[in-house]
PDB file of C-alpha atoms and ligand atoms in Angstrom:
ATOM      1  CA  MET A   1     120.602 110.578 149.011  1.00 80.00           C
ATOM      2  CA  LEU A   2     122.781 113.291 149.855  1.00 80.00           C
ATOM      3  CA  PRO A   3     124.709 114.847 147.143  1.00 84.00           C
ATOM      4  CA  CYS A   4     128.087 113.480 147.100  1.00 84.00           C
ATOM      5  CA  LYS A   5     130.051 116.751 147.526  1.00 85.00           C
ATOM      6  CA  TYR A   6     129.139 116.603 151.220  1.00 90.00           C
ATOM      7  CA  LEU A   7     131.717 113.780 151.626  1.00 93.00           C
ATOM      8  CA  TYR A   8     134.703 116.276 150.876  1.00 90.00           C
ATOM      9  CA  ASP A   9     135.108 118.509 153.770  1.00 90.00           C
ATOM     10  CA  GLU A  10     138.721 118.676 155.038  1.00 89.00           C
ATOM     11  CA  ALA A  11     138.712 115.335 156.644  1.00 93.00           C
ATOM     12  CA  GLY A  12     136.971 113.714 153.927  1.00 93.00           C
ATOM     13  CA  SER A  13     139.278 115.208 151.157  1.00 91.00           C
ATOM     14  CA  GLU A  14     142.255 113.778 153.218  1.00 93.00           C
ATOM     15  CA  LEU A  15     140.797 110.366 153.661  1.00 96.00           C
ATOM     16  CA  PHE A  16     139.945 110.442 149.875  1.00 95.00           C
ATOM     17  CA  ASP A  17     143.628 111.170 148.997  1.00 93.00           C
ATOM     18  CA  GLN A  18     144.416 108.223 151.203  1.00 96.00           C
ATOM     19  CA  ILE A  19     141.766 106.054 149.220  1.00 97.00           C
ATOM     20  CA  CYS A  20     143.685 106.987 145.714  1.00 96.00           C
ATOM     21  CA  ASP A  21     146.955 105.622 147.399  1.00 96.00           C
ATOM     22  CA  LEU A  22     145.322 102.132 148.430  1.00 98.00           C
ATOM     23  CA  ASP A  23     146.482  98.926 146.414  1.00 97.00           C
ATOM     24  CA  GLU A  24     142.718  98.027 146.183  1.00 98.00           C
ATOM     25  CA  TYR A  25     141.682 101.337 144.781  1.00 98.00           C
ATOM     26  CA  TYR A  26     143.082 100.896 140.929  1.00 98.00           C
ATOM     27  CA  LEU A  27     141.062 103.954 139.543  1.00 98.00           C
ATOM     28  CA  THR A  28     143.576 106.757 140.261  1.00 97.00           C
ATOM     29  CA  ARG A  29     146.785 104.830 139.529  1.00 97.00           C
ATOM     30  CA  THR A  30     145.022 103.350 136.428  1.00 98.00           C
ATOM     31  CA  GLU A  31     143.880 106.598 134.952  1.00 97.00           C
ATOM     32  CA  LEU A  32     147.481 108.142 135.724  1.00 97.00           C
ATOM     33  CA  ALA A  33     149.166 105.311 133.929  1.00 97.00           C
ATOM     34  CA  ILE A  34     146.922 105.839 130.856  1.00 98.00           C
ATOM     35  CA  MET A  35     147.569 109.714 130.902  1.00 97.00           C
ATOM     36  CA  GLN A  36     151.322 109.105 131.205  1.00 97.00           C
ATOM     37  CA  GLU A  37     151.152 106.487 128.226  1.00 98.00           C
ATOM     38  CA  HIS A  38     149.169 108.605 125.919  1.00 98.00           C
ATOM     39  CA  ALA A  39     149.771 112.114 126.721  1.00 97.00           C
ATOM     40  CA  GLY A  40     151.077 112.842 123.462  1.00 97.00           C
ATOM     41  CA  SER A  41     147.997 111.629 121.515  1.00 97.00           C
ATOM     42  CA  ILE A  42     145.546 113.032 123.943  1.00 98.00           C
ATOM     43  CA  ALA A  43     147.161 116.488 123.592  1.00 98.00           C
ATOM     44  CA  GLN A  44     146.876 115.970 119.660  1.00 97.00           C
ATOM     45  CA  GLN A  45     143.314 115.125 119.722  1.00 96.00           C
ATOM     46  CA  ILE A  46     142.746 118.193 122.038  1.00 96.00           C
ATOM     47  CA  ASP A  47     144.857 120.287 119.634  1.00 95.00           C
ATOM     48  CA  ARG A  48     146.907 123.504 120.192  1.00 97.00           C
ATOM     49  CA  ASP A  49     145.877 126.883 121.313  1.00 97.00           C
ATOM     50  CA  VAL A  50     143.043 125.725 123.418  1.00 98.00           C
ATOM     51  CA  MET A  51     141.234 127.330 126.627  1.00 97.00           C
ATOM     52  CA  LEU A  52     141.305 124.015 128.919  1.00 98.00           C
ATOM     53  CA  VAL A  53     138.699 124.140 131.549  1.00 97.00           C
ATOM     54  CA  GLU A  54     138.714 121.450 134.110  1.00 97.00           C
ATOM     55  CA  TYR A  55     135.976 120.263 136.481  1.00 96.00           C
ATOM     56  CA  GLY A  56     137.878 119.996 139.778  1.00 91.00           C
ATOM     57  CA  SER A  57     140.979 122.179 141.167  1.00 85.00           C
ATOM     58  CA  GLY A  58     143.372 121.080 139.029  1.00 81.00           C
ATOM     59  CA  SER A  59     145.761 120.044 141.904  1.00 81.00           C
ATOM     60  CA  SER A  60     146.274 116.687 140.619  1.00 84.00           C
ATOM     61  CA  VAL A  61     149.431 114.994 138.716  1.00 93.00           C
ATOM     62  CA  LYS A  62     147.051 114.333 135.788  1.00 95.00           C
ATOM     63  CA  THR A  63     146.291 117.738 135.162  1.00 96.00           C
ATOM     64  CA  GLN A  64     149.959 118.677 135.142  1.00 96.00           C
ATOM     65  CA  ILE A  65     150.629 115.786 132.654  1.00 97.00           C
ATOM     66  CA  LEU A  66     148.062 117.309 130.437  1.00 97.00           C
ATOM     67  CA  LEU A  67     149.234 120.687 130.687  1.00 97.00           C
ATOM     68  CA  ASP A  68     152.785 119.692 129.867  1.00 97.00           C
ATOM     69  CA  ALA A  69     151.612 117.743 126.684  1.00 98.00           C
ATOM     70  CA  LEU A  70     149.456 120.547 125.248  1.00 98.00           C
ATOM     71  CA  VAL A  71     150.794 122.782 122.787  1.00 97.00           C
ATOM     72  CA  ASP A  72     150.727 126.400 123.743  1.00 97.00           C
ATOM     73  CA  PRO A  73     147.545 126.269 125.929  1.00 98.00           C
ATOM     74  CA  VAL A  74     146.067 129.658 125.958  1.00 98.00           C
ATOM     75  CA  ALA A  75     144.173 129.388 129.176  1.00 98.00           C
ATOM     76  CA  TYR A  76     143.159 126.902 131.961  1.00 97.00           C
ATOM     77  CA  VAL A  77     140.125 127.434 133.850  1.00 97.00           C
ATOM     78  CA  PRO A  78     139.738 125.089 137.000  1.00 97.00           C
ATOM     79  CA  VAL A  79     136.133 125.097 138.163  1.00 96.00           C
ATOM     80  CA  ASP A  80     135.805 124.011 141.997  1.00 93.00           C
ATOM     81  CA  ILE A  81     133.662 124.846 145.008  1.00 89.00           C
ATOM     82  CA  SER A  82     136.304 124.738 147.475  1.00 88.00           C
ATOM     83  CA  GLU A  83     137.687 128.434 146.886  1.00 91.00           C
ATOM     84  CA  GLU A  84     140.890 128.061 149.111  1.00 89.00           C
ATOM     85  CA  HIS A  85     142.092 124.999 147.698  1.00 88.00           C
ATOM     86  CA  LEU A  86     141.229 126.296 143.939  1.00 93.00           C
ATOM     87  CA  LEU A  87     143.094 129.513 144.387  1.00 93.00           C
ATOM     88  CA  ARG A  88     146.167 128.024 146.035  1.00 93.00           C
ATOM     89  CA  THR A  89     146.289 125.725 142.932  1.00 94.00           C
ATOM     90  CA  ALA A  90     145.904 128.524 140.540  1.00 95.00           C
ATOM     91  CA  GLU A  91     148.678 130.504 142.049  1.00 96.00           C
ATOM     92  CA  ARG A  92     151.107 127.326 141.924  1.00 95.00           C
ATOM     93  CA  LEU A  93     150.095 126.753 138.360  1.00 96.00           C
ATOM     94  CA  ARG A  94     150.506 130.455 137.237  1.00 96.00           C
ATOM     95  CA  SER A  95     154.216 130.172 138.236  1.00 96.00           C
ATOM     96  CA  GLN A  96     154.811 126.969 136.714  1.00 96.00           C
ATOM     97  CA  TYR A  97     153.081 127.976 133.303  1.00 97.00           C
ATOM     98  CA  PRO A  98     154.026 131.780 133.035  1.00 97.00           C
ATOM     99  CA  LYS A  99     152.756 131.967 129.481  1.00 96.00           C
ATOM    100  CA  MET A 100     149.358 130.410 130.140  1.00 98.00           C
ATOM    101  CA  GLU A 101     146.498 132.516 131.747  1.00 98.00           C
ATOM    102  CA  VAL A 102     145.048 130.700 134.941  1.00 97.00           C
ATOM    103  CA  LEU A 103     141.513 131.727 135.599  1.00 97.00           C
ATOM    104  CA  PRO A 104     139.900 129.895 138.530  1.00 97.00           C
ATOM    105  CA  VAL A 105     136.248 129.836 138.738  1.00 97.00           C
ATOM    106  CA  VAL A 106     134.716 129.178 142.050  1.00 95.00           C
ATOM    107  CA  ALA A 107     131.496 127.351 141.221  1.00 95.00           C
ATOM    108  CA  ASP A 108     129.517 124.085 141.506  1.00 93.00           C
ATOM    109  CA  PHE A 109     129.644 122.583 138.079  1.00 93.00           C
ATOM    110  CA  THR A 110     126.169 120.951 138.710  1.00 91.00           C
ATOM    111  CA  GLN A 111     124.812 124.302 138.563  1.00 91.00           C
ATOM    112  CA  PRO A 112     125.007 126.773 135.688  1.00 90.00           C
ATOM    113  CA  PHE A 113     128.169 129.226 135.696  1.00 95.00           C
ATOM    114  CA  ALA A 114     129.901 131.060 132.938  1.00 95.00           C
ATOM    115  CA  LEU A 115     133.508 130.727 131.574  1.00 96.00           C
ATOM    116  CA  PRO A 116     135.680 133.785 131.664  1.00 97.00           C
ATOM    117  CA  GLN A 117     137.151 135.405 128.855  1.00 97.00           C
ATOM    118  CA  PRO A 118     141.037 135.253 128.582  1.00 98.00           C
ATOM    119  CA  ALA A 119     142.730 137.996 127.402  1.00 97.00           C
ATOM    120  CA  SER A 120     144.585 136.205 124.495  1.00 97.00           C
ATOM    121  CA  PRO A 121     142.723 134.583 121.701  1.00 97.00           C
ATOM    122  CA  TYR A 122     142.226 131.059 121.780  1.00 97.00           C
ATOM    123  CA  SER A 123     141.076 128.666 119.027  1.00 95.00           C
ATOM    124  CA  HIS A 124     138.699 126.221 121.006  1.00 95.00           C
ATOM    125  CA  VAL A 125     137.474 125.049 124.489  1.00 96.00           C
ATOM    126  CA  ALA A 126     138.276 121.681 126.025  1.00 97.00           C
ATOM    127  CA  LEU A 127     136.810 120.519 129.135  1.00 98.00           C
ATOM    128  CA  TYR A 128     138.569 117.925 131.022  1.00 98.00           C
ATOM    129  CA  PHE A 129     136.724 115.837 133.892  1.00 98.00           C
ATOM    130  CA  PRO A 130     138.950 113.377 135.235  1.00 97.00           C
ATOM    131  CA  GLY A 131     138.710 110.781 137.938  1.00 96.00           C
ATOM    132  CA  SER A 132     135.378 109.014 136.950  1.00 97.00           C
ATOM    133  CA  THR A 133     133.611 111.603 139.209  1.00 96.00           C
ATOM    134  CA  ILE A 134     130.678 111.569 136.511  1.00 97.00           C
ATOM    135  CA  GLY A 135     130.332 107.767 137.965  1.00 98.00           C
ATOM    136  CA  ASN A 136     128.999 109.337 141.292  1.00 96.00           C
ATOM    137  CA  PHE A 137     126.207 110.833 139.856  1.00 96.00           C
ATOM    138  CA  THR A 138     122.805 108.591 138.683  1.00 96.00           C
ATOM    139  CA  GLN A 139     122.277 108.355 135.096  1.00 94.00           C
ATOM    140  CA  ASP A 140     119.697 111.067 134.975  1.00 96.00           C
ATOM    141  CA  GLN A 141     122.129 113.600 136.917  1.00 96.00           C
ATOM    142  CA  ALA A 142     125.129 112.530 134.393  1.00 97.00           C
ATOM    143  CA  SER A 143     122.680 113.016 131.711  1.00 97.00           C
ATOM    144  CA  HIS A 144     121.849 116.588 132.977  1.00 96.00           C
ATOM    145  CA  ILE A 145     125.521 117.386 133.697  1.00 97.00           C
ATOM    146  CA  LEU A 146     126.281 116.420 129.982  1.00 97.00           C
ATOM    147  CA  ARG A 147     123.503 118.731 128.889  1.00 96.00           C
ATOM    148  CA  SER A 148     124.815 121.585 130.802  1.00 95.00           C
ATOM    149  CA  MET A 149     128.423 121.018 129.398  1.00 96.00           C
ATOM    150  CA  SER A 150     126.859 121.063 125.866  1.00 95.00           C
ATOM    151  CA  ARG A 151     125.199 124.553 126.932  1.00 93.00           C
ATOM    152  CA  LEU A 152     128.538 125.708 128.291  1.00 93.00           C
ATOM    153  CA  LEU A 153     130.529 124.675 125.273  1.00 93.00           C
ATOM    154  CA  GLN A 154     130.427 125.547 121.519  1.00 90.00           C
ATOM    155  CA  ARG A 155     130.247 123.391 118.451  1.00 91.00           C
ATOM    156  CA  GLY A 156     133.758 121.600 118.043  1.00 92.00           C
ATOM    157  CA  SER A 157     134.659 121.981 121.611  1.00 94.00           C
ATOM    158  CA  GLY A 158     136.078 118.631 122.950  1.00 96.00           C
ATOM    159  CA  LEU A 159     135.392 116.693 126.309  1.00 98.00           C
ATOM    160  CA  LEU A 160     138.194 114.445 127.867  1.00 98.00           C
ATOM    161  CA  ILE A 161     136.319 112.525 130.533  1.00 98.00           C
ATOM    162  CA  GLY A 162     137.487 109.599 132.755  1.00 98.00           C
ATOM    163  CA  ILE A 163     135.246 106.693 133.307  1.00 98.00           C
ATOM    164  CA  ASP A 164     135.431 103.490 135.481  1.00 98.00           C
ATOM    165  CA  LEU A 165     134.720 100.491 133.452  1.00 98.00           C
ATOM    166  CA  GLN A 166     132.508  97.516 134.191  1.00 98.00           C
ATOM    167  CA  LYS A 167     134.463  94.416 135.208  1.00 98.00           C
ATOM    168  CA  ASP A 168     134.982  91.556 137.738  1.00 96.00           C
ATOM    169  CA  VAL A 169     132.688  92.633 140.651  1.00 98.00           C
ATOM    170  CA  GLY A 170     135.302  91.169 143.295  1.00 98.00           C
ATOM    171  CA  ALA A 171     137.802  93.628 141.990  1.00 97.00           C
ATOM    172  CA  ILE A 172     135.474  96.516 142.145  1.00 98.00           C
ATOM    173  CA  LEU A 173     134.172  95.774 145.638  1.00 98.00           C
ATOM    174  CA  ARG A 174     137.470  95.396 147.109  1.00 98.00           C
ATOM    175  CA  ALA A 175     138.092  98.943 145.814  1.00 98.00           C
ATOM    176  CA  TYR A 176     135.204 100.300 147.828  1.00 98.00           C
ATOM    177  CA  ASP A 177     135.984  98.164 150.907  1.00 98.00           C
ATOM    178  CA  ASP A 178     139.419  98.174 151.487  1.00 97.00           C
ATOM    179  CA  GLY A 179     141.389  95.943 154.248  1.00 97.00           C
ATOM    180  CA  GLN A 180     142.786  98.906 156.174  1.00 97.00           C
ATOM    181  CA  GLY A 181     139.132 100.494 156.637  1.00 98.00           C
ATOM    182  CA  VAL A 182     140.072 103.793 154.926  1.00 98.00           C
ATOM    183  CA  THR A 183     137.023 103.688 152.779  1.00 98.00           C
ATOM    184  CA  ALA A 184     134.946 102.890 155.804  1.00 98.00           C
ATOM    185  CA  ARG A 185     136.321 105.959 157.495  1.00 98.00           C
ATOM    186  CA  PHE A 186     135.602 108.140 154.480  1.00 97.00           C
ATOM    187  CA  SER A 187     132.226 107.222 154.361  1.00 97.00           C
ATOM    188  CA  LEU A 188     131.505 107.383 158.300  1.00 97.00           C
ATOM    189  CA  ASN A 189     133.276 110.870 158.232  1.00 97.00           C
ATOM    190  CA  LEU A 190     129.944 112.031 156.709  1.00 96.00           C
ATOM    191  CA  LEU A 191     128.370 111.254 160.090  1.00 97.00           C
ATOM    192  CA  ASN A 192     130.985 113.493 162.029  1.00 96.00           C
ATOM    193  CA  ARG A 193     130.335 116.245 159.518  1.00 96.00           C
ATOM    194  CA  ILE A 194     126.850 116.131 160.442  1.00 96.00           C
ATOM    195  CA  ASN A 195     127.560 116.029 164.146  1.00 97.00           C
ATOM    196  CA  GLN A 196     129.868 119.072 163.884  1.00 96.00           C
ATOM    197  CA  GLU A 197     127.536 121.055 161.536  1.00 95.00           C
ATOM    198  CA  LEU A 198     124.212 120.043 162.369  1.00 95.00           C
ATOM    199  CA  GLU A 199     124.339 119.712 166.143  1.00 96.00           C
ATOM    200  CA  ALA A 200     123.780 115.859 165.835  1.00 97.00           C
ATOM    201  CA  ASP A 201     124.895 113.094 168.107  1.00 97.00           C
ATOM    202  CA  PHE A 202     125.728 110.128 165.878  1.00 98.00           C
ATOM    203  CA  ASP A 203     127.847 107.580 167.685  1.00 98.00           C
ATOM    204  CA  LEU A 204     130.078 106.185 164.888  1.00 97.00           C
ATOM    205  CA  SER A 205     130.825 102.986 166.469  1.00 97.00           C
ATOM    206  CA  ARG A 206     127.172 102.154 166.305  1.00 98.00           C
ATOM    207  CA  PHE A 207     127.129 102.408 162.287  1.00 98.00           C
ATOM    208  CA  GLU A 208     129.202 100.422 159.670  1.00 98.00           C
ATOM    209  CA  HIS A 209     130.210 101.053 156.226  1.00 98.00           C
ATOM    210  CA  SER A 210     128.803  98.938 153.607  1.00 98.00           C
ATOM    211  CA  ALA A 211     129.645  98.567 149.587  1.00 98.00           C
ATOM    212  CA  VAL A 212     126.912  96.364 147.485  1.00 98.00           C
ATOM    213  CA  TYR A 213     127.171  96.001 143.679  1.00 98.00           C
ATOM    214  CA  ASN A 214     124.057  96.528 141.893  1.00 98.00           C
ATOM    215  CA  ASP A 215     124.228  94.475 138.798  1.00 97.00           C
ATOM    216  CA  ARG A 216     121.403  95.759 136.887  1.00 97.00           C
ATOM    217  CA  GLN A 217     122.330  99.361 137.269  1.00 97.00           C
ATOM    218  CA  HIS A 218     126.158  98.755 137.221  1.00 98.00           C
ATOM    219  CA  ARG A 219     127.091 100.792 140.304  1.00 98.00           C
ATOM    220  CA  VAL A 220     128.396 100.234 143.731  1.00 98.00           C
ATOM    221  CA  GLU A 221     125.762 101.469 146.569  1.00 98.00           C
ATOM    222  CA  ILE A 222     127.646 102.590 149.419  1.00 97.00           C
ATOM    223  CA  SER A 223     125.679 102.892 152.725  1.00 97.00           C
ATOM    224  CA  ILE A 224     126.157 103.506 156.487  1.00 97.00           C
ATOM    225  CA  VAL A 225     124.332 100.789 158.158  1.00 98.00           C
ATOM    226  CA  SER A 226     122.998 100.927 161.680  1.00 98.00           C
ATOM    227  CA  ARG A 227     124.318  98.160 163.863  1.00 98.00           C
ATOM    228  CA  ARG A 228     121.400  98.250 166.231  1.00 98.00           C
ATOM    229  CA  ASP A 229     117.919  99.828 166.931  1.00 98.00           C
ATOM    230  CA  GLN A 230     118.780 103.451 168.267  1.00 98.00           C
ATOM    231  CA  VAL A 231     117.679 107.137 168.153  1.00 98.00           C
ATOM    232  CA  VAL A 232     119.766 109.868 167.073  1.00 98.00           C
ATOM    233  CA  THR A 233     119.533 113.580 167.801  1.00 98.00           C
ATOM    234  CA  ILE A 234     119.914 116.346 164.686  1.00 96.00           C
ATOM    235  CA  GLY A 235     119.434 119.537 166.022  1.00 95.00           C
ATOM    236  CA  ALA A 236     115.877 119.488 167.682  1.00 95.00           C
ATOM    237  CA  GLU A 237     114.671 116.314 165.490  1.00 96.00           C
ATOM    238  CA  GLU A 238     115.043 112.791 167.059  1.00 97.00           C
ATOM    239  CA  ILE A 239     115.389 110.168 164.045  1.00 97.00           C
ATOM    240  CA  SER A 240     115.280 106.305 164.885  1.00 98.00           C
ATOM    241  CA  PHE A 241     117.232 103.731 163.091  1.00 98.00           C
ATOM    242  CA  ALA A 242     116.406 100.102 162.804  1.00 98.00           C
ATOM    243  CA  ARG A 243     119.196  97.503 163.116  1.00 98.00           C
ATOM    244  CA  GLU A 244     120.543  96.893 159.464  1.00 98.00           C
ATOM    245  CA  GLU A 245     118.669 100.330 158.422  1.00 98.00           C
ATOM    246  CA  PRO A 246     121.071 101.691 155.665  1.00 97.00           C
ATOM    247  CA  ILE A 247     121.630 105.375 154.996  1.00 96.00           C
ATOM    248  CA  LEU A 248     122.701 105.602 151.225  1.00 96.00           C
ATOM    249  CA  THR A 249     125.680 107.848 150.967  1.00 95.00           C
ATOM    250  CA  GLU A 250     127.040 107.425 147.441  1.00 96.00           C
ATOM    251  CA  TYR A 251     126.568 105.675 144.085  1.00 97.00           C
ATOM    252  CA  SER A 252     129.815 104.885 141.879  1.00 98.00           C
ATOM    253  CA  HIS A 253     128.536 103.877 138.339  1.00 98.00           C
ATOM    254  CA  LYS A 254     130.651 101.563 136.171  1.00 98.00           C
ATOM    255  CA  TYR A 255     130.244 102.168 132.389  1.00 98.00           C
ATOM    256  CA  THR A 256     131.401 100.553 129.106  1.00 98.00           C
ATOM    257  CA  VAL A 257     132.685 102.868 126.422  1.00 98.00           C
ATOM    258  CA  ASP A 258     129.846 102.424 124.170  1.00 98.00           C
ATOM    259  CA  GLY A 259     127.247 102.788 126.992  1.00 98.00           C
ATOM    260  CA  PHE A 260     128.705 106.078 128.035  1.00 98.00           C
ATOM    261  CA  ALA A 261     128.857 107.373 124.245  1.00 98.00           C
ATOM    262  CA  ARG A 262     125.104 106.612 124.190  1.00 98.00           C
ATOM    263  CA  LEU A 263     124.540 108.596 127.166  1.00 98.00           C
ATOM    264  CA  ALA A 264     126.314 111.685 125.652  1.00 97.00           C
ATOM    265  CA  GLU A 265     125.161 111.370 122.043  1.00 97.00           C
ATOM    266  CA  PRO A 266     121.624 113.078 122.757  1.00 96.00           C
ATOM    267  CA  HIS A 267     123.495 116.007 124.055  1.00 96.00           C
ATOM    268  CA  GLY A 268     125.604 116.463 120.855  1.00 96.00           C
ATOM    269  CA  PHE A 269     128.667 114.696 121.944  1.00 97.00           C
ATOM    270  CA  GLN A 270     130.274 112.270 119.573  1.00 97.00           C
ATOM    271  CA  MET A 271     133.048 109.752 120.248  1.00 96.00           C
ATOM    272  CA  HIS A 272     136.185 110.612 118.729  1.00 96.00           C
ATOM    273  CA  ARG A 273     138.780 108.423 120.518  1.00 97.00           C
ATOM    274  CA  TYR A 274     139.364 106.623 123.653  1.00 98.00           C
ATOM    275  CA  TRP A 275     142.476 105.162 125.366  1.00 98.00           C
ATOM    276  CA  THR A 276     142.396 102.373 128.170  1.00 98.00           C
ATOM    277  CA  ASP A 277     144.764 100.375 130.125  1.00 98.00           C
ATOM    278  CA  ASP A 278     145.689  96.769 129.100  1.00 97.00           C
ATOM    279  CA  ALA A 279     143.220  95.106 131.412  1.00 98.00           C
ATOM    280  CA  GLN A 280     140.425  97.751 130.463  1.00 98.00           C
ATOM    281  CA  GLN A 281     139.874  98.760 133.945  1.00 98.00           C
ATOM    282  CA  PHE A 282     139.440 102.363 133.046  1.00 98.00           C
ATOM    283  CA  ALA A 283     139.125 104.595 130.102  1.00 98.00           C
ATOM    284  CA  LEU A 284     139.541 108.099 129.198  1.00 98.00           C
ATOM    285  CA  LEU A 285     137.127 109.270 126.344  1.00 98.00           C
ATOM    286  CA  HIS A 286     137.525 112.083 123.908  1.00 98.00           C
ATOM    287  CA  LEU A 287     134.208 113.248 122.637  1.00 98.00           C
ATOM    288  CA  VAL A 288     133.564 116.420 120.489  1.00 97.00           C
ATOM    289  CA  LEU A 289     130.325 118.360 120.413  1.00 96.00           C
ATOM    290  CA  GLY A 290     128.376 118.487 117.377  1.00 93.00           C
ATOM    291  CA  GLU A 291     124.792 119.451 117.084  1.00 65.00           C
ATOM    292  CA  GLU A 292     122.494 118.636 120.133  1.00 60.00           C
ATOM    293  CA  MET A 293     119.980 115.978 119.337  1.00 58.00           C
ATOM    294  CA  GLN A 294     117.229 116.797 122.116  1.00 50.00           C
TER     295      GLN A 294
HETATM  296  C1  AVI B 301     135.307 110.458 143.529  1.00 67.48           C
HETATM  297  N1  AVI B 301     135.034 109.236 143.061  1.00 67.48           N
HETATM  298  C2  AVI B 301     135.380 109.032 141.565  1.00 67.48           C
HETATM  299  C3  AVI B 301     135.273 107.950 143.788  1.00 67.48           C
HETATM  300  C4  AVI B 301     134.587 106.814 143.281  1.00 67.48           C
HETATM  301  O1  AVI B 301     135.233 105.695 143.026  1.00 67.48           O
HETATM  302  O2  AVI B 301     133.361 106.598 142.861  1.00 67.48           O
HETATM  303  C5  AVI B 301     134.619 108.253 145.477  1.00 67.48           C
HETATM  304  C6  AVI B 301     135.072 107.332 146.239  1.00 67.48           C
HETATM  305  N2  AVI B 301     134.091 106.760 147.160  1.00 67.48           N
HETATM  306  C7  AVI B 301     134.690 105.647 147.956  1.00 67.48           C
HETATM  307  N3  AVI B 301     135.641 105.403 147.373  1.00 67.48           N
HETATM  308  C8  AVI B 301     135.854 106.275 146.284  1.00 67.48           C
END
């Protein structure tokens, strides 16, 4: 399977923004509602004088809710691979929060990188990883990310992370196969990208989007399925697809609060508090780094 970051070229990012607005896609609005309702107690848990690091560009409304609720944040460090987007957001945040240092880092957070040193002293670091993006990684990859987070942070640092919870499978599947076909376009855009960037000749009308829930692994498995036997050229190579053959493009894992706490524990993260919505669709977890156990 290709790393999920390849889904987010310009067109993919625009389509993902449209997904976030869909009625069926409960994740974004539920996480936002949790932030709106609990911003005060979340900020209290994170505590004052923090250096807040975010995996992602920080362009979302959720980030602003958090920054507005925090007491005297010293620095904000958005970490993202898309330099242009990151620098644009950083500029905007600098003018909105003139007392806070904004120190963008262009990096792939799945790879090691160093944190910048703010000019002003801060009392601790908190890492914000919203959006349930951790769900797009396998459990091994998620474990690896948690380990690298624990190496990046110091004891006493907090991790505020959004996870999509296990629930009625029908509701989950509707979120990944919406009536307007936006998610299908988002998936199939990967073939457009391969056509443009790797000189391929995928005919998108000969493929279709599929989202299946794997009960044992608690994840949605998203694929692009060949509608017929066909041969596609990528650069100098010819690749045959049989009818119904899937190209796996993405996983989206669904967790329980306890299950995620168990995944994070070996890396030294202890659950402190979590917030969820009334229907328990989504959860925002605050874990604190103690001693690593492996
Ligand atoms: C970014 N990520 C959390 C989304 C998800 O829900 O897994 C990506 C996505 N793929 C299809 N729809 C949404």
